[in-house]
CSV table of C-alpha atoms and ligand atoms in Angstrom, one decimal:
chain,number,residue,atom,x,y,z
F,33,MET,CA,24.4,-32.7,41.7
F,34,ASN,CA,24.0,-32.4,45.7
F,35,ALA,CA,20.9,-32.0,47.5
F,36,MET,CA,21.3,-27.9,48.3
F,37,LYS,CA,22.0,-27.6,44.5
F,38,MET,CA,18.5,-29.1,43.4
F,39,LYS,CA,16.6,-28.0,45.9
F,40,LYS,CA,17.8,-24.5,44.8
F,41,GLU,CA,16.6,-25.6,41.3
F,42,ILE,CA,13.6,-27.3,42.5
F,43,MET,CA,12.5,-23.8,44.1
F,44,PHE,CA,14.1,-21.6,41.0
F,45,ALA,CA,11.1,-24.3,38.7
F,46,ALA,CA,9.2,-23.4,41.1
F,47,ALA,CA,9.3,-19.2,40.7
F,48,VAL,CA,9.4,-19.9,37.0
F,49,LEU,CA,5.9,-22.0,36.8
F,50,ALA,CA,4.6,-19.5,39.5
F,51,ILE,CA,4.7,-16.0,37.5
F,52,ILE,CA,3.6,-18.1,34.6
F,53,GLY,CA,1.0,-19.2,36.3
F,54,LEU,CA,0.1,-15.4,37.3
F,55,LEU,CA,0.5,-14.0,33.7
F,56,VAL,CA,-1.8,-16.9,32.0
F,57,ALA,CA,-4.2,-16.1,35.0
F,58,SER,CA,-4.6,-11.7,34.5
F,59,ARG,CA,-4.6,-12.4,31.1
F,60,SER,CA,-7.6,-15.2,30.7
F,61,LEU,CA,-8.9,-12.9,33.2
F,62,GLU,CA,-10.8,-11.3,31.3
F,63,ASP,CA,-10.8,-14.3,29.1
F,64,ALA,CA,-13.1,-15.4,31.8
F,65,SER,CA,-15.9,-13.5,31.0
F,66,PHE,CA,-16.2,-13.8,27.4
F,67,LYS,CA,-19.0,-16.4,27.0
F,68,PRO,CA,-20.0,-16.1,22.8
F,69,ASN,CA,-17.6,-19.0,21.4
F,70,ARG,CA,-18.1,-17.7,18.1
F,71,VAL,CA,-18.6,-13.9,16.9
F,72,ARG,CA,-19.4,-13.1,13.4
F,73,ILE,CA,-18.6,-9.1,12.3
F,74,ALA,CA,-20.3,-8.2,8.9
F,75,THR,CA,-18.6,-5.7,7.1
F,76,GLY,CA,-18.5,-4.4,3.7
F,77,GLY,CA,-16.8,-5.6,0.2
F,78,PRO,CA,-13.1,-6.8,0.5
F,79,SER,CA,-12.0,-3.6,-0.7
F,80,GLY,CA,-13.9,-1.1,2.1
F,81,VAL,CA,-13.3,-0.1,5.0
F,82,TYR,CA,-15.3,-1.9,6.6
F,83,PHE,CA,-13.9,-5.2,6.0
F,84,LYS,CA,-10.7,-3.7,6.4
F,85,TYR,CA,-11.3,-2.6,10.2
F,86,GLY,CA,-13.2,-6.1,10.9
F,87,GLU,CA,-10.3,-7.8,10.2
F,88,ALA,CA,-8.1,-6.0,12.8
F,89,LEU,CA,-10.6,-6.6,15.6
F,90,ALA,CA,-11.9,-9.9,14.3
F,91,GLY,CA,-7.7,-10.6,14.3
F,92,ILE,CA,-7.9,-8.9,18.4
F,93,ILE,CA,-10.8,-10.4,20.0
F,94,GLY,CA,-10.1,-13.3,18.8
F,95,ASP,CA,-6.6,-13.4,19.5
F,96,ARG,CA,-7.6,-12.1,23.6
F,97,THR,CA,-10.6,-14.3,23.9
F,98,LYS,CA,-9.6,-17.7,22.5
F,99,SER,CA,-13.1,-17.5,21.0
F,100,ASP,CA,-14.0,-18.3,17.2
F,101,VAL,CA,-14.7,-14.9,14.9
F,102,THR,CA,-14.9,-14.0,11.7
F,103,VAL,CA,-15.3,-11.3,9.1
F,104,ILE,CA,-18.4,-12.2,7.0
F,105,PRO,CA,-18.0,-9.9,3.9
F,106,SER,CA,-21.0,-8.3,2.5
F,107,GLY,CA,-23.1,-5.5,0.4
F,108,GLY,CA,-22.4,-3.5,3.0
F,109,SER,CA,-24.5,-1.4,6.2
F,110,VAL,CA,-28.3,-2.7,4.9
F,111,GLU,CA,-27.6,-6.2,5.0
F,112,ASN,CA,-25.4,-5.7,7.7
F,113,VAL,CA,-28.5,-4.8,10.0
F,114,ARG,CA,-30.6,-8.1,8.3
F,115,LEU,CA,-27.7,-10.2,8.7
F,116,LEU,CA,-27.8,-9.2,12.9
F,117,ARG,CA,-31.9,-9.8,12.6
F,118,GLU,CA,-31.9,-13.2,11.6
F,119,ASN,CA,-29.2,-14.1,13.5
F,120,ARG,CA,-26.8,-14.2,11.4
F,121,ALA,CA,-24.4,-12.1,13.3
F,122,GLU,CA,-23.8,-10.5,16.5
F,123,LEU,CA,-21.2,-7.8,15.3
F,124,ALA,CA,-22.0,-5.4,12.1
F,125,PHE,CA,-20.5,-2.3,10.8
F,126,VAL,CA,-22.9,0.3,10.3
F,127,GLN,CA,-24.0,4.0,8.9
F,128,ASN,CA,-26.1,6.0,11.4
F,129,ASP,CA,-29.1,7.1,8.8
F,130,ILE,CA,-29.0,2.8,7.7
F,131,MET,CA,-29.2,2.1,11.9
F,132,THR,CA,-31.5,4.8,12.6
F,133,TYR,CA,-33.7,3.9,9.8
F,134,ALA,CA,-33.3,-0.1,10.8
F,135,TYR,CA,-34.1,1.4,14.1
F,136,ASP,CA,-37.3,3.0,13.1
F,137,GLY,CA,-38.9,0.4,10.7
F,138,ALA,CA,-38.8,3.5,8.6
F,139,ASP,CA,-37.4,4.6,4.5
F,140,ILE,CA,-36.3,1.8,3.2
F,141,PHE,CA,-36.6,-0.6,6.1
F,142,SER,CA,-40.7,0.2,5.9
F,143,ALA,CA,-41.3,-3.3,4.4
F,144,ASP,CA,-39.3,-5.0,7.6
F,145,GLY,CA,-40.6,-2.8,9.9
F,146,PRO,CA,-38.6,-1.7,12.9
F,147,PHE,CA,-36.3,-3.5,14.4
F,148,LYS,CA,-35.2,-2.3,17.6
F,149,ASP,CA,-32.6,-6.3,19.1
F,150,PHE,CA,-29.4,-4.0,18.3
F,151,SER,CA,-27.6,-1.7,19.5
F,152,ALA,CA,-24.4,0.9,19.6
F,153,VAL,CA,-20.8,-0.3,20.6
F,154,ALA,CA,-18.7,3.0,19.3
F,155,GLY,CA,-19.6,5.1,16.3
F,156,LEU,CA,-16.0,4.8,14.9
F,157,TYR,CA,-15.9,7.5,11.7
F,158,PRO,CA,-16.6,9.9,9.0
F,159,GLU,CA,-17.6,8.1,5.9
F,160,ALA,CA,-17.7,9.9,2.7
F,161,CYS,CA,-19.7,10.8,0.4
F,162,GLN,CA,-17.4,9.9,-3.0
F,163,ILE,CA,-18.4,10.1,-6.3
F,164,VAL,CA,-15.3,8.7,-8.2
F,165,ALA,CA,-15.3,9.5,-11.5
F,166,ARG,CA,-14.2,9.5,-15.4
F,167,SER,CA,-11.9,12.7,-15.3
F,168,ASP,CA,-14.2,13.9,-18.3
F,169,VAL,CA,-17.1,14.1,-16.0
F,170,LYS,CA,-16.8,17.5,-14.2
F,171,ASP,CA,-20.8,17.6,-12.2
F,172,ILE,CA,-22.8,16.0,-11.1
F,173,HIS,CA,-25.1,16.7,-13.6
F,174,ASP,CA,-22.6,15.4,-16.0
F,175,LEU,CA,-24.1,12.0,-14.6
F,176,LYS,CA,-27.8,12.3,-16.4
F,177,SER,CA,-27.6,9.0,-18.6
F,178,ARG,CA,-24.6,8.2,-17.4
F,179,LYS,CA,-23.5,4.7,-16.8
F,180,VAL,CA,-22.9,4.9,-12.9
F,181,SER,CA,-22.9,2.6,-10.1
F,182,ILE,CA,-24.5,3.7,-7.2
F,183,GLY,CA,-23.6,0.8,-4.8
F,184,ASP,CA,-23.3,-2.3,-4.1
F,185,LYS,CA,-26.5,-4.8,-3.7
F,186,GLY,CA,-27.4,-4.0,0.3
F,187,SER,CA,-25.2,-1.2,1.1
F,188,GLY,CA,-25.7,2.5,2.8
F,189,THR,CA,-23.9,3.9,-0.6
F,190,GLU,CA,-26.8,3.2,-2.9
F,191,LEU,CA,-29.3,5.3,-0.2
F,192,ASN,CA,-26.7,8.0,-0.4
F,193,ALA,CA,-26.9,7.6,-3.8
F,194,ILE,CA,-30.9,7.7,-4.4
F,195,GLN,CA,-30.6,10.8,-1.9
F,196,ILE,CA,-27.7,12.7,-3.4
F,197,LEU,CA,-29.2,12.6,-6.6
F,198,SER,CA,-32.6,13.9,-5.7
F,199,ALA,CA,-31.1,17.1,-4.3
F,200,TYR,CA,-29.8,17.6,-8.3
F,201,GLY,CA,-33.3,17.0,-9.5
F,202,MET,CA,-32.3,13.7,-10.6
F,203,SER,CA,-33.6,9.9,-9.6
F,204,GLU,CA,-31.6,6.8,-10.5
F,205,THR,CA,-34.2,6.8,-13.4
F,206,ASP,CA,-32.0,10.0,-15.1
F,207,ILE,CA,-28.7,7.2,-15.3
F,208,ASP,CA,-27.6,4.8,-16.8
F,209,ALA,CA,-27.9,3.1,-12.6
F,210,ASP,CA,-25.1,0.1,-11.6
F,211,ASN,CA,-24.9,-1.8,-8.3
F,212,LEU,CA,-21.4,-2.6,-8.1
F,213,SER,CA,-18.9,-3.4,-5.3
F,214,PHE,CA,-16.3,-1.2,-4.8
F,215,GLY,CA,-13.8,-3.3,-6.1
F,216,ALA,CA,-16.5,-3.9,-9.1
F,217,SER,CA,-16.5,-0.1,-9.6
F,218,VAL,CA,-13.1,-0.1,-9.7
F,219,THR,CA,-12.2,-3.0,-12.6
F,220,ALA,CA,-15.8,-1.1,-14.3
F,221,LEU,CA,-14.2,2.2,-14.4
F,222,ARG,CA,-10.8,0.9,-15.2
F,223,GLU,CA,-12.3,-1.0,-18.4
F,224,GLY,CA,-14.7,1.8,-19.5
F,225,LYS,CA,-17.7,-0.2,-18.6
F,226,ILE,CA,-18.8,3.1,-16.0
F,227,ASP,CA,-18.6,6.6,-16.6
F,228,ALA,CA,-18.6,6.9,-12.2
F,229,PHE,CA,-19.7,5.6,-9.3
F,230,PHE,CA,-20.5,6.5,-6.0
F,231,CYS,CA,-18.6,5.6,-2.6
F,232,THR,CA,-19.5,6.1,1.0
F,233,ALA,CA,-16.4,5.2,2.8
F,234,GLY,CA,-13.9,6.2,5.3
F,235,VAL,CA,-11.5,8.3,3.5
F,236,PRO,CA,-8.8,7.1,2.1
F,237,THR,CA,-10.6,4.5,0.8
F,238,PRO,CA,-9.0,1.2,-0.6
F,239,ALA,CA,-11.0,1.0,-4.0
F,240,VAL,CA,-10.1,5.0,-4.3
F,241,SER,CA,-6.4,4.6,-3.7
F,242,GLU,CA,-5.7,2.5,-6.0
F,243,LEU,CA,-7.5,4.0,-9.1
F,244,ALA,CA,-5.9,7.3,-8.4
F,245,ALA,CA,-2.9,4.9,-8.4
F,246,SER,CA,-2.7,4.3,-11.5
F,247,GLY,CA,-5.3,7.0,-13.3
F,248,GLU,CA,-7.1,9.9,-14.4
F,249,ILE,CA,-10.1,10.0,-12.3
F,250,ARG,CA,-11.8,12.7,-9.9
F,251,ILE,CA,-14.0,12.9,-7.5
F,252,LEU,CA,-17.0,15.2,-7.7
F,253,GLY,CA,-17.4,17.4,-5.5
F,254,ILE,CA,-20.6,19.1,-4.0
F,255,GLY,CA,-21.8,22.9,-4.0
F,256,ALA,CA,-22.5,24.6,-0.9
F,257,ALA,CA,-26.1,24.9,-2.2
F,258,HIS,CA,-26.6,21.7,-2.5
F,259,ILE,CA,-25.0,20.5,0.7
F,260,ALA,CA,-27.0,23.2,2.4
F,261,SER,CA,-30.0,21.2,1.2
F,262,ILE,CA,-29.1,17.5,2.0
F,263,THR,CA,-28.1,18.6,5.2
F,264,GLY,CA,-31.2,20.2,5.1
F,265,ARG,CA,-32.8,17.5,4.3
F,266,TYR,CA,-32.3,14.6,6.1
F,267,PRO,CA,-30.6,14.9,9.9
F,268,TYR,CA,-27.9,12.2,9.0
F,269,TYR,CA,-25.5,14.3,6.7
F,270,SER,CA,-23.0,16.5,7.3
F,271,ARG,CA,-20.7,18.8,5.3
F,272,HIS,CA,-17.2,17.3,4.9
F,273,THR,CA,-14.1,17.8,3.6
F,274,ILE,CA,-11.6,15.5,1.7
F,275,PRO,CA,-8.4,16.8,3.1
F,276,ALA,CA,-6.0,17.9,-0.9
F,277,GLY,CA,-3.6,14.5,-1.3
F,278,VAL,CA,-5.0,11.8,1.1
F,279,TYR,CA,-5.6,10.5,-3.0
F,280,PRO,CA,-2.4,9.6,-4.7
F,281,ASN,CA,-2.8,13.1,-8.1
F,282,LEU,CA,-5.6,14.5,-6.3
F,283,SER,CA,-4.2,17.8,-4.9
F,284,ASP,CA,-7.1,19.9,-4.6
F,285,GLU,CA,-9.8,18.9,-1.6
F,286,ILE,CA,-13.1,18.4,-2.3
F,287,GLU,CA,-16.7,19.6,-0.5
F,288,THR,CA,-18.9,17.0,0.5
F,289,VAL,CA,-21.2,15.2,2.5
F,290,ALA,CA,-21.1,12.2,5.3
F,291,VAL,CA,-22.0,9.8,7.1
F,292,ARG,CA,-20.9,7.7,10.4
F,293,ALA,CA,-20.0,4.6,10.5
F,294,ALA,CA,-20.8,2.8,13.4
F,295,LEU,CA,-19.5,-0.3,15.0
F,296,VAL,CA,-22.9,-2.4,16.9
F,297,ALA,CA,-24.0,-5.5,18.2
F,298,SER,CA,-26.9,-7.7,18.5
F,299,ASN,CA,-28.8,-7.5,21.8
F,300,ARG,CA,-28.4,-10.6,21.9
F,301,ILE,CA,-24.7,-10.8,23.9
F,302,SER,CA,-24.6,-9.8,27.3
F,303,ALA,CA,-23.7,-6.5,28.4
F,304,ASP,CA,-20.5,-8.6,29.8
F,305,ASP,CA,-19.4,-9.8,26.2
F,306,VAL,CA,-20.1,-6.3,24.8
F,307,PHE,CA,-18.1,-4.5,27.9
F,308,VAL,CA,-15.1,-6.7,26.3
F,309,ILE,CA,-15.6,-6.2,23.0
F,310,THR,CA,-15.4,-2.1,24.1
F,311,LYS,CA,-12.4,-2.4,25.6
F,312,LEU,CA,-10.5,-4.4,23.5
F,313,LEU,CA,-11.4,-2.0,20.5
F,314,PHE,CA,-10.1,1.0,22.8
F,315,GLU,CA,-7.2,-0.9,24.4
F,316,ASN,CA,-5.4,-2.4,20.9
F,317,LYS,CA,-6.8,0.9,18.9
F,318,ASP,CA,-2.7,1.6,17.6
F,319,ASP,CA,-2.8,-2.0,16.4
F,320,ILE,CA,-5.8,-1.3,14.8
F,321,ALA,CA,-4.8,1.2,12.9
F,322,ALA,CA,-1.3,0.0,12.1
F,323,ILE,CA,-3.7,-2.3,9.3
F,324,CYS,CA,-6.6,0.6,9.1
F,325,GLU,CA,-5.9,4.2,9.7
F,326,GLU,CA,-9.5,5.0,9.9
F,327,ALA,CA,-9.0,3.9,13.6
F,328,ASN,CA,-7.0,7.0,14.5
F,329,GLY,CA,-9.8,8.6,14.7
F,330,LEU,CA,-11.0,6.4,17.6
F,331,ASP,CA,-12.2,8.4,21.0
F,332,ARG,CA,-14.7,8.2,23.8
F,333,GLU,CA,-16.0,11.1,23.1
F,334,SER,CA,-17.1,11.0,20.1
F,335,ALA,CA,-17.6,7.2,20.0
F,336,VAL,CA,-20.9,7.9,22.1
F,337,ASN,CA,-21.8,12.0,20.4
F,338,GLY,CA,-24.2,11.6,17.8
F,339,ILE,CA,-25.4,8.0,17.8
F,340,PRO,CA,-28.5,8.0,17.4
F,341,ILE,CA,-30.4,4.4,18.7
F,342,PRO,CA,-29.0,3.2,22.0
F,343,LEU,CA,-25.8,2.4,23.6
F,344,HIS,CA,-25.5,-1.2,24.2
F,345,ALA,CA,-25.3,-1.4,28.3
F,346,GLY,CA,-22.2,-3.6,28.4
F,347,ALA,CA,-20.6,-0.4,26.1
F,348,GLU,CA,-22.4,1.6,28.0
F,349,LYS,CA,-20.8,0.5,31.3
F,350,PHE,CA,-17.6,0.9,29.6
F,351,TYR,CA,-18.5,4.9,28.7
F,352,PHE,CA,-19.5,5.5,31.8
F,353,GLY,CA,-18.9,2.6,34.5
F,354,LYS,CA,-23.2,2.0,34.9
J,543,LIG,N1,-20.7,2.6,4.2
J,543,LIG,C1,-20.6,1.7,3.1
J,543,LIG,C2,-22.0,1.0,3.5
J,543,LIG,O1,-22.9,0.4,4.0
J,543,LIG,C3,-19.7,0.7,2.6
J,543,LIG,C4,-18.3,1.1,3.7
J,543,LIG,C5,-17.0,0.6,3.6
J,543,LIG,O2,-17.6,-1.0,2.9
J,543,LIG,O3,-16.4,1.2,3.8
J,543,LIG,O4,-22.3,0.7,1.8
């Protein structure tokens, strides 16, 4: 090789290395500011939406920050707040009603006292209160004396079930209540071991889709008067329509109530780190939605509206630049 050619090749190699260096540097600009070497995301049961959303988000944060990001399966919102409180999770999916009760130390959290050491990252999507029943159960009144799962232990679903039943003049003692995850409820309903189950989750919920595809089921609607009584008594619910066709074989729309799912963070995580997490969530919305379609509902406006607890300083910086 002559000297001229060699010089050209060295220059070319140097240029390639410089470009690679720039790419690596620009990519790790974001990473460099991210301090936690471990992020644990408290989710829900594997047949729910929290788990799927959490897995997609964990993949993104882990990939971009090179941190060790894990998903914790759980009973749902109530357990997730406890995981945050006990420093066993850094991020969590929580219903807006449950997060308020936890923050204020009210209702199911009255024995725990107020827990203020967490804050909101983003409001995510509505969670419909779905009462999935065998097709011979026509109405919520028909649940009397039937075997019904009111949600997993540690779920927000359980509280929703109790509040909805109370609007119908019933309590858990009027039904033969059980605490099953969504996945276990599907199996139990198929095997005839339960007649119905409550499921507060984004629509479509994987467990409900699975069941609707393979058999005769019904989602029990809530009548207008009962919706008014629930939303009047509890401010976290809103009227919600499950559109026709979101589940196989269910061709009518269904009127019910919904709460909202939010991503929350422990205040032990710095504002800079939560800023990175919020940014990654929004920048990768489409990739997350490819795995979990509820992520299509993510937008800057609804992410900050109707959040009953303070926003995390890092999320605030992302939304409002301060
Ligand atoms: N919102 C439910 C609960 O806290 C969990 C929903 C899900 O797993 O997607 O009970």
